[in-house]
Short mmCIF file of C-alpha atoms in Angstrom, two decimals:
data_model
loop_
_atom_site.label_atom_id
_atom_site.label_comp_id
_atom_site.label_asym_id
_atom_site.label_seq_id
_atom_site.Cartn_x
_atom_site.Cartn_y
_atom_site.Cartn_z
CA UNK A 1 -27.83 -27.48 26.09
CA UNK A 2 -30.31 -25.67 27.88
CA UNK A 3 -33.08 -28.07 28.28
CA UNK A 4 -30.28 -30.54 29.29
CA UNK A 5 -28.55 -28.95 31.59
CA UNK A 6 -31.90 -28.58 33.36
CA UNK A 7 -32.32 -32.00 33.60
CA UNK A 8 -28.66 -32.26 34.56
CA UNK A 9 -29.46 -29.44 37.48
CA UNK A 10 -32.11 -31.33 38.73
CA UNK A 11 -30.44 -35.22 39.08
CA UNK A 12 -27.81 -33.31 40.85
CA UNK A 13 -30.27 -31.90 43.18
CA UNK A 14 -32.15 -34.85 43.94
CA UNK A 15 -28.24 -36.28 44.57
CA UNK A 16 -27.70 -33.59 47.48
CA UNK A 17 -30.96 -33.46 48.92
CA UNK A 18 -30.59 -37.38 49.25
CA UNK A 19 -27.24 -37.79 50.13
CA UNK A 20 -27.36 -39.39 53.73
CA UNK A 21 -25.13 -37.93 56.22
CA UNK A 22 -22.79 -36.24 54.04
CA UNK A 23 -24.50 -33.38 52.49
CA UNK A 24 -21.85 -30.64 51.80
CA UNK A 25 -19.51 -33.07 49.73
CA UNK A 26 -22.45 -34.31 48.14
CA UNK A 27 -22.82 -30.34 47.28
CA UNK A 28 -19.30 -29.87 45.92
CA UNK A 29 -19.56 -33.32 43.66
CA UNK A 30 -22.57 -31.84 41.97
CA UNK A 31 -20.63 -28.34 41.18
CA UNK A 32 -17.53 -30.06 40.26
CA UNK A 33 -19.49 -32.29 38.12
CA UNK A 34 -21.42 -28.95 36.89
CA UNK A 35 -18.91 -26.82 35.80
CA UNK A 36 -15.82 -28.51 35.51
CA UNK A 37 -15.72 -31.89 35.45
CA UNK A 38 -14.46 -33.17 31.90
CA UNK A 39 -17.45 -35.45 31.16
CA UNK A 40 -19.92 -32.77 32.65
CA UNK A 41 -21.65 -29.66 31.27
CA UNK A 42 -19.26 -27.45 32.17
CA UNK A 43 -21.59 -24.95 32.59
CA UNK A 44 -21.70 -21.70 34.61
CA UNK A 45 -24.15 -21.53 37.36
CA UNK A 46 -26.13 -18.79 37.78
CA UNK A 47 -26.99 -17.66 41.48
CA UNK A 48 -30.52 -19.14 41.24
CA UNK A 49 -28.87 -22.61 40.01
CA UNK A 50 -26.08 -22.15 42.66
CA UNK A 51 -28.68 -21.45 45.29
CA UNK A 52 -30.84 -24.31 44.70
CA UNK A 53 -28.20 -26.89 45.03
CA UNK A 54 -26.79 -24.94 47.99
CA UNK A 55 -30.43 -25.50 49.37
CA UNK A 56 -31.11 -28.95 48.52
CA UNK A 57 -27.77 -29.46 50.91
CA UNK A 58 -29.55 -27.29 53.67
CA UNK A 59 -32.13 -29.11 53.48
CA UNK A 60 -30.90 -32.60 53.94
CA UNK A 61 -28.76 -30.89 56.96
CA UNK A 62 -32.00 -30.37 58.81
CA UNK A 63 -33.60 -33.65 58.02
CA UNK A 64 -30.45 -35.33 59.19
CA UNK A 65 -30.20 -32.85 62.40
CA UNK A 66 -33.97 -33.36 63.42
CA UNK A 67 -33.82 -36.89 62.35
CA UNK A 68 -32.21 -37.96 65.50
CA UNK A 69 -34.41 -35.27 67.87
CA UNK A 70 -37.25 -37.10 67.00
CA UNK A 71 -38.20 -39.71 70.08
CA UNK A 72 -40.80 -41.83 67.08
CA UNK A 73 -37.21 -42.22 65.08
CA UNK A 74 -35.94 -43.90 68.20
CA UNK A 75 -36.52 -48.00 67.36
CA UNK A 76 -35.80 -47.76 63.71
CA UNK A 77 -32.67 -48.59 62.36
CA UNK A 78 -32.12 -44.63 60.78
CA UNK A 79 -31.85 -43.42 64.55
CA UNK A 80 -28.52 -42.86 65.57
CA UNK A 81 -29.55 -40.79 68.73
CA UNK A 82 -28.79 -36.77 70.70
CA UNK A 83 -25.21 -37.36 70.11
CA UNK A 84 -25.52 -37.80 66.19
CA UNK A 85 -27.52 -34.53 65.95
CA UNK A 86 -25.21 -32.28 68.18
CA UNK A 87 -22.28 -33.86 65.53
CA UNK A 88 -24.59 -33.09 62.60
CA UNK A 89 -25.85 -29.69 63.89
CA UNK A 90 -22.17 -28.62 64.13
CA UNK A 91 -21.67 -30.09 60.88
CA UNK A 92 -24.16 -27.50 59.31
CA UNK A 93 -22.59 -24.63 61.44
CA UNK A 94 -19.20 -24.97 60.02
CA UNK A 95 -20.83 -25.28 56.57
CA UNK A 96 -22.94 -22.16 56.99
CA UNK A 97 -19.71 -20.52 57.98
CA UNK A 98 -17.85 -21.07 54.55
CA UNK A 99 -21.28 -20.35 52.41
CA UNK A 100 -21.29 -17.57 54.53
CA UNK A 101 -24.84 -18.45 55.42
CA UNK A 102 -27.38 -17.63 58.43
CA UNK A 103 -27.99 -21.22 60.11
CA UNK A 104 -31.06 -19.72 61.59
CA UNK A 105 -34.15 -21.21 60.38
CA UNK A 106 -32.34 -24.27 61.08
CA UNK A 107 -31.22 -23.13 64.96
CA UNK A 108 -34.84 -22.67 65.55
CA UNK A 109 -36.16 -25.46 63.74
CA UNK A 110 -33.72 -28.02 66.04
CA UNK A 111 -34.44 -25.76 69.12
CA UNK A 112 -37.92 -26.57 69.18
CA UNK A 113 -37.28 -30.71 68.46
CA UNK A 114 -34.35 -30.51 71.33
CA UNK A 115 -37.31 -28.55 73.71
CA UNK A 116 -40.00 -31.58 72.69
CA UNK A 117 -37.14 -34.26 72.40
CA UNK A 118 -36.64 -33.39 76.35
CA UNK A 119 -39.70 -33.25 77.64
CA UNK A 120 -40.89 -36.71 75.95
CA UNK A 121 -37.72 -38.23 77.40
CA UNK A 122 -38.63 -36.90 80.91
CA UNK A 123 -41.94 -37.76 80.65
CA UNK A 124 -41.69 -40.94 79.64
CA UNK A 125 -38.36 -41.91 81.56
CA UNK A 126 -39.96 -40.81 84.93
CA UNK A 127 -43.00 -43.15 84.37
CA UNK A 128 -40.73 -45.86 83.88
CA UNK A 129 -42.18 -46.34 80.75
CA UNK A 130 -38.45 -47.33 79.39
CA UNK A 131 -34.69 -46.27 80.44
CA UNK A 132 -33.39 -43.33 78.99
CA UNK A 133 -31.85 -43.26 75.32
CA UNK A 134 -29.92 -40.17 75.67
CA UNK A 135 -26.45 -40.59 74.56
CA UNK A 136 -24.25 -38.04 75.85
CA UNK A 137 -22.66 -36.29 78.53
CA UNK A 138 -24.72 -33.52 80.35
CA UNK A 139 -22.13 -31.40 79.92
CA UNK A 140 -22.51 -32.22 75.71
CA UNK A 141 -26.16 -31.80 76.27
CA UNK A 142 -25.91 -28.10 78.10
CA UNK A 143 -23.74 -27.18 75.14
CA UNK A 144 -25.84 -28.31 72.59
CA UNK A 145 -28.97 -26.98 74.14
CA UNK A 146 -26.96 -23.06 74.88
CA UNK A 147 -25.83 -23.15 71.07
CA UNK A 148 -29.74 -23.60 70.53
CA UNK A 149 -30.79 -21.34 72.60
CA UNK A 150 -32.64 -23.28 74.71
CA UNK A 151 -32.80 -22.74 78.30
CA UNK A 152 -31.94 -26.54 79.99
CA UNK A 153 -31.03 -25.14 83.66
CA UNK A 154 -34.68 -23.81 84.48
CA UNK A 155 -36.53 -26.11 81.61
CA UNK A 156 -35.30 -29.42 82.12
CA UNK A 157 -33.09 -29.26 85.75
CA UNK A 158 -33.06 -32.99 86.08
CA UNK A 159 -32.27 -34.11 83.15
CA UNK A 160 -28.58 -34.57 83.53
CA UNK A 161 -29.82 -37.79 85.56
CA UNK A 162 -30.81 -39.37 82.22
CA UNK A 163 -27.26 -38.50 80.51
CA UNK A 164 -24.76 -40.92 80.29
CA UNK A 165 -22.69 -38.65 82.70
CA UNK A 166 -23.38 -35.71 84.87
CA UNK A 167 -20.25 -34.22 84.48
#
């Protein structure tokens, strides 16, 4: 069983790490499936086993979070735009919360696509290369950007003009 469940652990994997938007039920399938599930393995995970599931779901969180901070993503049919990463980005907080994980590395990681996210948008807004595509409120936006970390007041001051609404 051994050599099996290996190959077992890994489809699973590959099942989370690929699972579109929904990562952390992708997550519990595959340990359901693992260890209790009647035409499953049954078997019992060991932390390293545990962990690398729990990371292939971490990692599609991030894709999915930077996905839509990325202005090249913005004309494909993937993008669903800032909105869709602030609701993803929570998403992954509330799951780090009952793994009882630091969302850190992740934090950071969107932190630094929000900073480069904004300052394409300006730049390219105020040229009048194109109208904006941000898709929320300012008031989402200055959220978003404090649970970050990032500093929008004395970074990006007029962006709430390229919001959907100041408020």
């Amino acid at each position: 069983m051994g050599g099996n469940l290996s190959e077992i652990l890994e489809d699973e994997w590959y099942l989370v790490r690929h699972s579109g938007e929904t990562p952390e039920i992708a997550l519990h399938s595959a340990l359901y499936y693992l260890t209790r599930a009647k035409d499953g393995p049954r078997a019992t995970l060991n932390k390293e086993q545990f962990d690398m599931l729990r990371e292939a779901a971490v990692e599609r969180f991030l894709e999915i979070v930077l996905r839509d901070l990325q202005h090249a993503n913005c004309c494909t049919k993937t993008y669903r735009g800032l909105r869709r990463s602030i609701i993803n980005y929570r998403r992954f907080c509330t799951f780090c919360e009952r793994q009882k994980m630091d969302p850190g590395g992740v934090r950071r990681q969107a932190a630094d696509a929000l900073q480069v996210f904004l300052t394409t948008e300006h730049a390219e807004v105020s040229s009048g290369k194109r109208p904006s595509i941000i898709n929320c409120s300012h008031r989402e936006l200055k959220v978003f950007a404090a649970e970050l970390g990032v500093d929008l007041i004395n970074k990006f001051a007029g962006i709430a003009a390229y919001c959907l609404s100041a408020d």
